[in-house]
Short mmCIF file of C-alpha atoms and ligand atoms in Angstrom, two decimals:
data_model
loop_
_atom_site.label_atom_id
_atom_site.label_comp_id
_atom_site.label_asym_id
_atom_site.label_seq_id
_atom_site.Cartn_x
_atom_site.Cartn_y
_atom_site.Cartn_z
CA UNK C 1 128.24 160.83 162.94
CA UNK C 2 125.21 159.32 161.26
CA UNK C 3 123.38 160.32 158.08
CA UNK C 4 120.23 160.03 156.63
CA UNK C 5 119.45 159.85 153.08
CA UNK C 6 116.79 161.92 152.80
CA UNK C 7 114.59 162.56 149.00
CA UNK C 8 112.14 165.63 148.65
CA UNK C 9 113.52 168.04 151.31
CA UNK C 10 112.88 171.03 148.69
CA UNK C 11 109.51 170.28 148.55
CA UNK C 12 106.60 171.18 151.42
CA UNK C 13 106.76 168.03 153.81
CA UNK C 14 110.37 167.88 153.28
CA UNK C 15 111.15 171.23 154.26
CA UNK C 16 109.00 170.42 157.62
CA UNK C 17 110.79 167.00 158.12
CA UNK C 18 113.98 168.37 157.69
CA UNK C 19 114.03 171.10 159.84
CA UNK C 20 113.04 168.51 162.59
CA UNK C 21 115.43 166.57 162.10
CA UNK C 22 118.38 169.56 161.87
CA UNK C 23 116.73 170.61 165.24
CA UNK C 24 116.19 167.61 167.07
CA UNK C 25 119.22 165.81 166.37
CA UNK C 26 122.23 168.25 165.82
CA UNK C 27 124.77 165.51 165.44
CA UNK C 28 122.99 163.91 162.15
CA UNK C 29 123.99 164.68 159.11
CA UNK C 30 121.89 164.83 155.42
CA UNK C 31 122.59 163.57 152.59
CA UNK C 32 120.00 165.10 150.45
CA UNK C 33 119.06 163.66 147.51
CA UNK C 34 118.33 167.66 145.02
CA UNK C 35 117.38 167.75 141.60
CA UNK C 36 119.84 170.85 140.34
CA UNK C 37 123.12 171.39 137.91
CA UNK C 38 125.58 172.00 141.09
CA UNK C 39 125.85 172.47 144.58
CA UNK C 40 124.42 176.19 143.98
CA UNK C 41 121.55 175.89 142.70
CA UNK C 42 121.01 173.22 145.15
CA UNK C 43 121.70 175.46 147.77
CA UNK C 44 119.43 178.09 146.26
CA UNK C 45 116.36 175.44 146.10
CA UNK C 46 116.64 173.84 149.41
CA UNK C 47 116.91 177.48 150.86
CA UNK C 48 113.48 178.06 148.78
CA UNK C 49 111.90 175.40 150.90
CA UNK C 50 113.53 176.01 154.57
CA UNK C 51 112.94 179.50 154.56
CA UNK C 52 109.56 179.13 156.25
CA UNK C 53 111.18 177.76 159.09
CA UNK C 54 114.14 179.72 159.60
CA UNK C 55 116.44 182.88 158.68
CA UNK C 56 119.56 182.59 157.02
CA UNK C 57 121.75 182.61 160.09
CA UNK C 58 120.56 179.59 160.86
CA UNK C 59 120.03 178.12 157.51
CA UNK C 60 124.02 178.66 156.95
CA UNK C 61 124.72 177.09 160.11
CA UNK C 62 123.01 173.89 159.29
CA UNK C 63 124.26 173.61 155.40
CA UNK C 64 127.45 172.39 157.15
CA UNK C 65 125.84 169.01 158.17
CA UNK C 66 124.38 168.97 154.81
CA UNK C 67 125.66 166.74 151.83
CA UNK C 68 124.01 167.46 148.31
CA UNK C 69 123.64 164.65 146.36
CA UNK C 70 122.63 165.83 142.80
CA UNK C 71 119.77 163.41 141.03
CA UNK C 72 117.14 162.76 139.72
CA UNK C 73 113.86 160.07 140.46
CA UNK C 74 113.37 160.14 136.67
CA UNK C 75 116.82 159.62 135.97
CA UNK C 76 117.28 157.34 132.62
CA UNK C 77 120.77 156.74 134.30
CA UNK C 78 121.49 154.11 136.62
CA UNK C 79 121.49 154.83 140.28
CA UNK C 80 119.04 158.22 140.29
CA UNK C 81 122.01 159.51 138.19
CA UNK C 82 123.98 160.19 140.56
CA UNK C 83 128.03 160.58 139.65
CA UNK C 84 129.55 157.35 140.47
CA UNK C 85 131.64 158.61 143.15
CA UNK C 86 128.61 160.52 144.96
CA UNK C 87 126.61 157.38 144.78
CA UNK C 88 130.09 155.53 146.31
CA UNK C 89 130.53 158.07 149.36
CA UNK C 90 126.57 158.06 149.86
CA UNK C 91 126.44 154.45 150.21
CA UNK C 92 129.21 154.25 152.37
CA UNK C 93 128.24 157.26 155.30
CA UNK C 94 124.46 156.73 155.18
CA UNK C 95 122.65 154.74 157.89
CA UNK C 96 118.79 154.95 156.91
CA UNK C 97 116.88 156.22 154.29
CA UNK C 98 113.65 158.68 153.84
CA UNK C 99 111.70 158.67 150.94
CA UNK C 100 109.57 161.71 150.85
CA UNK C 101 109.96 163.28 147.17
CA UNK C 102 106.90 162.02 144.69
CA UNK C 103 104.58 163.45 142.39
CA UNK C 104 101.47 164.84 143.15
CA UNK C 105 100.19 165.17 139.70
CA UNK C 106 97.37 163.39 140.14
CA UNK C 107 96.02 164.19 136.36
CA UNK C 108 99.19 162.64 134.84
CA UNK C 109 99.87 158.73 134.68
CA UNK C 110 103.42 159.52 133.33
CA UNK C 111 104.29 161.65 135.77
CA UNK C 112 103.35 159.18 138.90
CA UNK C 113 104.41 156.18 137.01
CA UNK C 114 107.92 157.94 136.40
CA UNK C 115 108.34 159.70 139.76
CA UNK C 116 106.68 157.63 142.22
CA UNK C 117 107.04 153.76 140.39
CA UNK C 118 110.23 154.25 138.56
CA UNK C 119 111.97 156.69 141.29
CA UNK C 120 111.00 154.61 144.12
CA UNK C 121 112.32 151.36 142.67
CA UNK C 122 115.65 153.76 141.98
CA UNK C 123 115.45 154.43 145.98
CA UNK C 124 114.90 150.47 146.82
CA UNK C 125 117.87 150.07 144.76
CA UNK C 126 120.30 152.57 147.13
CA UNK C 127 119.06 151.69 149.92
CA UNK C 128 119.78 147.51 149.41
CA UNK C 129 123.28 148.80 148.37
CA UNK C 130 123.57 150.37 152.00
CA UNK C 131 122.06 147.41 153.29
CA UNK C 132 124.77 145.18 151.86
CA UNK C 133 127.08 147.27 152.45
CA UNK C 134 127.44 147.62 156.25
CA UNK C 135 123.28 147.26 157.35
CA UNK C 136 120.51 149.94 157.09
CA UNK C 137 118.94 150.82 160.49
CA UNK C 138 115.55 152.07 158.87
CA UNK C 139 113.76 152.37 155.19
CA UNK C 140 111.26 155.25 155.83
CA UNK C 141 108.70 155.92 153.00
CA UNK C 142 106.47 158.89 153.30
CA UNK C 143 103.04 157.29 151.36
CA UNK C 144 99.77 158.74 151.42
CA UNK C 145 96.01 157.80 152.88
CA UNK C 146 95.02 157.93 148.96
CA UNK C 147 96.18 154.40 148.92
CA UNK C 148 93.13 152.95 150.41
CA UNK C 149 91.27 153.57 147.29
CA UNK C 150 87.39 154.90 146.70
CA UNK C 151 86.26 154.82 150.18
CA UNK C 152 82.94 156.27 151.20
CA UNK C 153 81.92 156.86 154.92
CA UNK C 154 84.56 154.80 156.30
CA UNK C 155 87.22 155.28 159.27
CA UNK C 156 90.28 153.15 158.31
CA UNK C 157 92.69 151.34 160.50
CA UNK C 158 96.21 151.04 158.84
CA UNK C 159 96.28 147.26 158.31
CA UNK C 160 93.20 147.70 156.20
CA UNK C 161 93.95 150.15 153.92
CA UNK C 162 95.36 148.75 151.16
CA UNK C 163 92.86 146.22 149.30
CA UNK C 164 93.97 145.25 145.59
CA UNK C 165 90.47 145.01 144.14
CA UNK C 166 89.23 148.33 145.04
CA UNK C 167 89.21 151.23 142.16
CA UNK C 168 91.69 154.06 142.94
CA UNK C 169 90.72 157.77 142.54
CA UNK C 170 93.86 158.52 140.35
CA UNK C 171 97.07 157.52 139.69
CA UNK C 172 98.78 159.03 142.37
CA UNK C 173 96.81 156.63 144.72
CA UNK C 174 97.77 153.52 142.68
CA UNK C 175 101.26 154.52 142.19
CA UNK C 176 101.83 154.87 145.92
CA UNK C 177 100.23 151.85 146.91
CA UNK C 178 102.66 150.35 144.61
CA UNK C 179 105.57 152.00 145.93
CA UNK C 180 104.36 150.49 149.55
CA UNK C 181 104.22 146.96 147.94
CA UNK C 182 107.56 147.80 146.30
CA UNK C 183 109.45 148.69 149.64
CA UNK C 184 107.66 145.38 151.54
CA UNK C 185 108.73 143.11 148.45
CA UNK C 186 112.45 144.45 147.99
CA UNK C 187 113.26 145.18 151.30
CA UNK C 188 113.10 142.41 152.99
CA UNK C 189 115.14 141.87 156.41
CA UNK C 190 115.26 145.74 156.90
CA UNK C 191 112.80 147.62 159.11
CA UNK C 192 110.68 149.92 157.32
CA UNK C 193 108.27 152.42 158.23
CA UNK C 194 105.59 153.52 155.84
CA UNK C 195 103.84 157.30 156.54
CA UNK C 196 100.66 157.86 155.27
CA UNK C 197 99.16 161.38 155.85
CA UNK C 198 95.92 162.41 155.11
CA UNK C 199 95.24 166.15 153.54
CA UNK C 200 97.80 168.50 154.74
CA UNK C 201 96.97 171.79 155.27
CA UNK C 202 98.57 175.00 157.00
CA UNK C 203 100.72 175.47 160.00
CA UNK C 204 99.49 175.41 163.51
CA UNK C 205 101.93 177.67 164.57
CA UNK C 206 101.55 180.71 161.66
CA UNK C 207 99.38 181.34 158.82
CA UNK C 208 102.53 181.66 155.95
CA UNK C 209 102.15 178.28 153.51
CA UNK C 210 104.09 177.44 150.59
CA UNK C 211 101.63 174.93 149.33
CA UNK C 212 98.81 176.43 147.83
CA UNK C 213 96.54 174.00 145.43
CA UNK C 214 94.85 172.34 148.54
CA UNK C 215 94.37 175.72 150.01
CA UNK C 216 93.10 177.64 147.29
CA UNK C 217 90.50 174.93 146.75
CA UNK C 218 89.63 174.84 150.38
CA UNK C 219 89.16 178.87 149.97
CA UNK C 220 86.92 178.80 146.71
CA UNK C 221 85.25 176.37 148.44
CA UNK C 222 84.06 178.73 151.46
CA UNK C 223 83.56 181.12 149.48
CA UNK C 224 80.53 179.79 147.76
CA UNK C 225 77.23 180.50 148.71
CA UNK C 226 76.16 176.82 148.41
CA UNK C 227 78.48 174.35 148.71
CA UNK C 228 78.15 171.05 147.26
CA UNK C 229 79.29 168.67 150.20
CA UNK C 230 76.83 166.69 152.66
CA UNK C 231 77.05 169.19 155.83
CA UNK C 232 78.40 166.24 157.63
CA UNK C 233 81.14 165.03 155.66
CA UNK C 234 84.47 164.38 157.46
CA UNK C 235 87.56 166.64 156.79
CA UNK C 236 90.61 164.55 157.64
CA UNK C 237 93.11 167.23 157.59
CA UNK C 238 96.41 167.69 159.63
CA UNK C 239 98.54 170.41 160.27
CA UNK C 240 102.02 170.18 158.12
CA UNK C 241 104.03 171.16 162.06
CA UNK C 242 102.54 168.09 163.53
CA UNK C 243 103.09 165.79 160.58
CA UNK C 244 107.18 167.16 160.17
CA UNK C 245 107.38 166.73 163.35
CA UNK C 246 105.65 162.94 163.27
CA UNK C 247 107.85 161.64 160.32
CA UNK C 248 111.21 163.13 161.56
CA UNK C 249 110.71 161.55 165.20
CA UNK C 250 109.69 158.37 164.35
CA UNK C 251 112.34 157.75 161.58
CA UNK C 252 114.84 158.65 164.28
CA UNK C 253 113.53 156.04 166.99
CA UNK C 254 115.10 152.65 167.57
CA UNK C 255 111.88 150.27 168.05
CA UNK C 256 108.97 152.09 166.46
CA UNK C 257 105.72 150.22 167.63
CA UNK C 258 104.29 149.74 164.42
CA UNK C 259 105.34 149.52 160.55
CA UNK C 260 102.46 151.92 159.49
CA UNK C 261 101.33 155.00 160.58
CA UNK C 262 98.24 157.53 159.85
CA UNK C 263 99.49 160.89 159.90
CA UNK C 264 95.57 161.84 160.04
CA UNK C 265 92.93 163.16 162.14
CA UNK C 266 91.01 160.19 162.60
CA UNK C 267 88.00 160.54 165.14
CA UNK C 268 88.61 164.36 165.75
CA UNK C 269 87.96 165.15 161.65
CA UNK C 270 85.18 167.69 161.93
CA UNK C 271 82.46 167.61 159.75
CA UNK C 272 82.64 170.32 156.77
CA UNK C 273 79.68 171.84 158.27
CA UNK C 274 81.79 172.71 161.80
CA UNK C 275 84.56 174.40 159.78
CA UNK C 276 82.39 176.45 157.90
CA UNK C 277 81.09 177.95 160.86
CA UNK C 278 83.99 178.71 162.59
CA UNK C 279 85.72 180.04 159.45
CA UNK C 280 82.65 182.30 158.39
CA UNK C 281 82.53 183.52 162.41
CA UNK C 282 86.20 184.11 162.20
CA UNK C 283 86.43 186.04 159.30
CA UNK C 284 83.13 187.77 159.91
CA UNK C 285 80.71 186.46 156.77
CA UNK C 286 78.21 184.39 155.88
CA UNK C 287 78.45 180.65 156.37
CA UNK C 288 77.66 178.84 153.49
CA UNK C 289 74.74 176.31 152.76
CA UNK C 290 75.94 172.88 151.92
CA UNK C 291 73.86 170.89 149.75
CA UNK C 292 74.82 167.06 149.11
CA UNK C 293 72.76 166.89 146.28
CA UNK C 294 74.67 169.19 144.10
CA UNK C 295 77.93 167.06 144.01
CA UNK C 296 77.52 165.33 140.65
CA UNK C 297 76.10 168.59 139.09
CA UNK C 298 79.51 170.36 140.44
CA UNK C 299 81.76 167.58 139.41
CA UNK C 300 80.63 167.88 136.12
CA UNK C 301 80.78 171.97 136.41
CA UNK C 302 84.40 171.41 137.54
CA UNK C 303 85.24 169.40 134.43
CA UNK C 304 83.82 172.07 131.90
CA UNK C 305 85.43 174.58 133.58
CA UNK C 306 88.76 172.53 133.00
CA UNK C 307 88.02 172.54 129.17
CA UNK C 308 88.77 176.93 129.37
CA UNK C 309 92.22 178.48 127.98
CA UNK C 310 94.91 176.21 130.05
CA UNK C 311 96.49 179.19 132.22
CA UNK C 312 93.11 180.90 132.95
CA UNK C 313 92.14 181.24 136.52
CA UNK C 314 88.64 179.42 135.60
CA UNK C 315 90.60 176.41 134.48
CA UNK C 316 92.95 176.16 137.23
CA UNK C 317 90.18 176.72 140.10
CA UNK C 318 88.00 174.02 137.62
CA UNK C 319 91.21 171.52 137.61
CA UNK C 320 91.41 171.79 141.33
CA UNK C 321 88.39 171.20 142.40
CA UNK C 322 87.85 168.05 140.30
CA UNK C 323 91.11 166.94 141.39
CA UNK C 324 89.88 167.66 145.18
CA UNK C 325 86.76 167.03 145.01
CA UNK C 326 86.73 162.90 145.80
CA UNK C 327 88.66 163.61 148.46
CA UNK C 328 86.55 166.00 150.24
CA UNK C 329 83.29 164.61 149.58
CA UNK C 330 84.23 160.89 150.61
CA UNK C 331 83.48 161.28 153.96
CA UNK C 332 86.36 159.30 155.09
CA UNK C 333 88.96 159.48 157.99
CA UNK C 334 92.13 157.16 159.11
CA UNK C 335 92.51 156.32 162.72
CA UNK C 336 95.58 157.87 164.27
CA UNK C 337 95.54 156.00 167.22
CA UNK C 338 99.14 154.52 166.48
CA UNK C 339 101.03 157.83 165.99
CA UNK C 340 98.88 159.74 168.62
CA UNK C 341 100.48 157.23 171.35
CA UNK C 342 103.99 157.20 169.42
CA UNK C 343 104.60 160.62 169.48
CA UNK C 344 102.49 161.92 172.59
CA UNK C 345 100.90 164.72 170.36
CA UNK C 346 97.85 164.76 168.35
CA UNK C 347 97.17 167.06 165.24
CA UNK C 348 95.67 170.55 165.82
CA UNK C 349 92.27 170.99 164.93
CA UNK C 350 91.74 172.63 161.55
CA UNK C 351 89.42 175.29 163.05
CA UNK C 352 92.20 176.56 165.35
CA UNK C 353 94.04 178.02 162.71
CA UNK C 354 91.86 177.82 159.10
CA UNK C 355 90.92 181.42 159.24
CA UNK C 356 94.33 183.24 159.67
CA UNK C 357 95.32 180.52 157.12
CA UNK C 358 92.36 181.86 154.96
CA UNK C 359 93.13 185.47 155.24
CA UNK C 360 96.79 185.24 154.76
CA UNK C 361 96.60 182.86 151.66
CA UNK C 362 94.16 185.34 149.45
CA UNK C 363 95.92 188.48 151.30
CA UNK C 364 98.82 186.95 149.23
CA UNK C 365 97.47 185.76 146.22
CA UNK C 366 98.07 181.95 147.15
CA UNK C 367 101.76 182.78 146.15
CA UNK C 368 104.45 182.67 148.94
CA UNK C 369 106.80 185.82 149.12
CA UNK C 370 110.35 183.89 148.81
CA UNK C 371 113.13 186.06 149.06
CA UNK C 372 117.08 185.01 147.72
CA UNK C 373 118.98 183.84 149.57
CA UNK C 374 121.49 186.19 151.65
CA UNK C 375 125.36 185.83 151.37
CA UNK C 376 126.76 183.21 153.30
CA UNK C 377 128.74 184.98 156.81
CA UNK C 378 132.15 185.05 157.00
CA UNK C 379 132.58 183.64 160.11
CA UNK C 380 130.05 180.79 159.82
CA UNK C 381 131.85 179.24 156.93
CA UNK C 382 133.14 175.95 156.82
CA UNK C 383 135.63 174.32 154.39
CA UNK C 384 133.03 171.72 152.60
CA UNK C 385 131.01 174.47 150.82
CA UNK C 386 132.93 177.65 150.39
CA UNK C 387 132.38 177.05 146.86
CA UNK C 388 128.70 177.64 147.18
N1 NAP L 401 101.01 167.59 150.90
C1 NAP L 401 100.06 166.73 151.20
O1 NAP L 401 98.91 167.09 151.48
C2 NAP L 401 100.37 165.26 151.25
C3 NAP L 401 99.38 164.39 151.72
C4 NAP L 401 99.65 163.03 151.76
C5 NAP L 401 100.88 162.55 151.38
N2 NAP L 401 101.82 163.40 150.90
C6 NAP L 401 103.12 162.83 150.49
O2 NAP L 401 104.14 163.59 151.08
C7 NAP L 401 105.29 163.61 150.22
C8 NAP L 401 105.74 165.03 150.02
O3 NAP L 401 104.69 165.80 149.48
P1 NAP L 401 104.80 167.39 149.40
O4 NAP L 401 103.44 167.90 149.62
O5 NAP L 401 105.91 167.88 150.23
O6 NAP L 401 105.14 167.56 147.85
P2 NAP L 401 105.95 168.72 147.11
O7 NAP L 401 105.95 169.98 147.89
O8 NAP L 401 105.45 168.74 145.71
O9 NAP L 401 107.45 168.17 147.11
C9 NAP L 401 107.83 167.11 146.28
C10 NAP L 401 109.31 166.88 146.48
O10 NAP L 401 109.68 165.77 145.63
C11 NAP L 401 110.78 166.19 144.84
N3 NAP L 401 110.78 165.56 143.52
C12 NAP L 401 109.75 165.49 142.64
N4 NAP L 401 110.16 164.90 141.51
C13 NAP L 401 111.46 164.59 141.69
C14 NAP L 401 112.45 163.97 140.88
N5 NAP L 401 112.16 163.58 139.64
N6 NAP L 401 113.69 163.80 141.40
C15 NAP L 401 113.99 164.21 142.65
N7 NAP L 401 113.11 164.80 143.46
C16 NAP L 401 111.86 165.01 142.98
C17 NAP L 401 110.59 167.69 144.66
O11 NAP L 401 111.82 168.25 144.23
P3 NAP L 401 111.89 169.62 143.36
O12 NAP L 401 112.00 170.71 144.38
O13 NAP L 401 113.11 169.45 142.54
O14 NAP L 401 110.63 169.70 142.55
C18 NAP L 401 110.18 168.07 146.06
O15 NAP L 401 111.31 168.13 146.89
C19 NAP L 401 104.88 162.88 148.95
O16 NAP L 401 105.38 161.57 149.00
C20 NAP L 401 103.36 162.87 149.00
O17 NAP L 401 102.84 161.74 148.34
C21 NAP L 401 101.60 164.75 150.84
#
């Protein structure tokens, strides 16, 4: 049976990816790579994130081609501190390797230098052991368009992207873009696949998130009566169903076409204007004005508004919007061509589902309703985790 190393699966994309890949492919196993003290509270957390996808009948069923491998990106210990005979059995049973987990912190250096530089390289590390070991089929690393750098009215193709002398908008962008160089320096000899999606927003198929920064800026943002964006600005944003469903498949195929993919919108990004309207019509308000002008003026509202008591609601809708703001305003989209024609499906357009996204995320207080999880069912036990 084969496995697949997989890192992040408590986390948004992760949850998506991996309940893909559970689906599609019900001989794999997963060796997930879970920051927790045991197999518990690793159960508990990954249950946190799959629990938009499914109930706990089905969430039982699949823990049984699940292997928990307790560590940690930031690990101080060698090998993502990992017990030596985890790392050991891990090495041995796994056949390819997705790297999804990061941080998205993009106000804090330390935190991308620790979790995206120093985890990554951690990663590189396990997966050359499985390469010398018995051969790695695939090194998969789930990136981000932030690595092309300050961009402004631009569509970008995927072998252009990355250009060294061009000024990042944080260090999450420059981190990634090292982790990319990382994987194509250290890796040589296996075939890798590098993911880069654009902003991810909402579910095509329901309006329940469990991501919420991007969407409560996106909400304070229609809200406003003016809003300080050109009218015709690009959104490139994808639907999280379309993107699970684009990193799980590919990482799965034999011969993927290409080494690089845009998990974006590309040519269909609508202008912010176009999903104003529709939202406004949908929900049944005003649309707002947008007014170009005003961007610099906002930025610098955003940043005073940051300077307010840390847990305050002005400072965290202030924090957002600066962090969001270069990315909205930049007027900048990544062809999808490649993945379009890899995986026969394009991304839904934003407008299609941003208003019952809209409604459900302030019905709810941009907090997601988890609930515990239920007792594991007799009959659907299985020997490997009756200790959970
Ligand atoms: N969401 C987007 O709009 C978007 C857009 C472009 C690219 N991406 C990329 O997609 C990937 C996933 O993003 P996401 O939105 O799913 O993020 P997320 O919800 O914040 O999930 C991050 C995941 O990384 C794990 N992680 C963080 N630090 C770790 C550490 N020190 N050790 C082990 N695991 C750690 C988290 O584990 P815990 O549960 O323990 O915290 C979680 O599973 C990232 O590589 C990101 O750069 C996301």
């Amino acid at each position: 049976m084969k496995t697949v190393f997989v890192t992040g699966a408590t986390g948004y994309l992760g949850g998506y990816t991996v309940t893909r890949l559970l689906r599609d492919q019900p001989e794999l196993r997963l060796a997930l790579l879970v920051r927790g003290k045991d197999e518990r509270e690793a159960t508990e957390k990954l249950w946190r994130s799959l629990q938009l996808h499914m109930d706990a009948r089905e969430f039982w069923s699949a823990i049984s081609r699940i292997d928990f491998v307790l560590g940690d990106l930031t690990s101080t210990k060698l090998r993502l501190g990992i017990a030596p005979d985890a790392y050991e059995r891990t090495v041995r049973s796994v056949e390819s390797v997705l790297h999804i987990a990061a941080s998205l912190n993009r106000k804090s250096e330390k935190a991308c230098l620790n979790t995206n530089l120093r985890g990554t390289l951690a990663v590189i590390e396990l997966a050359r052991d499985v390469q010398a070991r018995g051969g790695l089929r695939r090194y998969s690393h789930v990136s981000t368009v932030a690595v092309c750098g300050e961009r402004d009215r631009e569509t970008v193709q995927e072998d252009d992207a990355v250009d060294w002398d061009r000024s990042d908008y944080d260090p999450y962008g420059r981190t990634k873009k090292f982790c990319e160089h990382m994987a194509h320096v250290l890796l040589p000899g296996v075939q890798k696949t590098i993911f880069r999606p654009s902003i991810v927003m909402g579910d095509s198929t329901r309006p329940e998130t469990s991501q919420f920064d991007m969407v409560r800026a996106f909400c304070v943002l229609a809200d406003l009566p003016v809003v300080p964006v050109r009218a015709e600005a690009r959104q490139d944003i994808v639907n999280a169903d379309w993107v699970g469903r684009a990193i799980a498949t590919v990482h799965m195929k034999a011969q993927p076409k290409y080494d690089i993919y845009h998990l974006a919108a590309g040519e269909q990004s609508l202008p912010a204007e176009a999903i104003a309207r529709e939202l406004a019509f949908a929900v049944g308000k005003r649309a707002p004005r947008f007014v170009g002008a005003a961007e610099k003026p906002f930025a610098s509202a955003a940043e005073v508004m940051m300077r307010f008591p840390r847990k305050s609601s002005v400072a965290l809708v202030g924090s957002l919007l600066h962090v969001f703001l270069p990315y909205i305003t930049y007027d900048t989209v990544f062809d999808n061509t490649r993945i379009v024609s890899e995986i026969g499906a394009s991304p839904v357009p934003f407008t299609a589902y941003c208003a019952e996204l809209y409604r459900w995320a302030k019905k709810h207080e941009f907090a997601y309703p988890y609930a515990p999880l239920p007792a594991r069912p007799v009959l659907a036990q299985s020997p490997e985790v009756q200790s959970v």
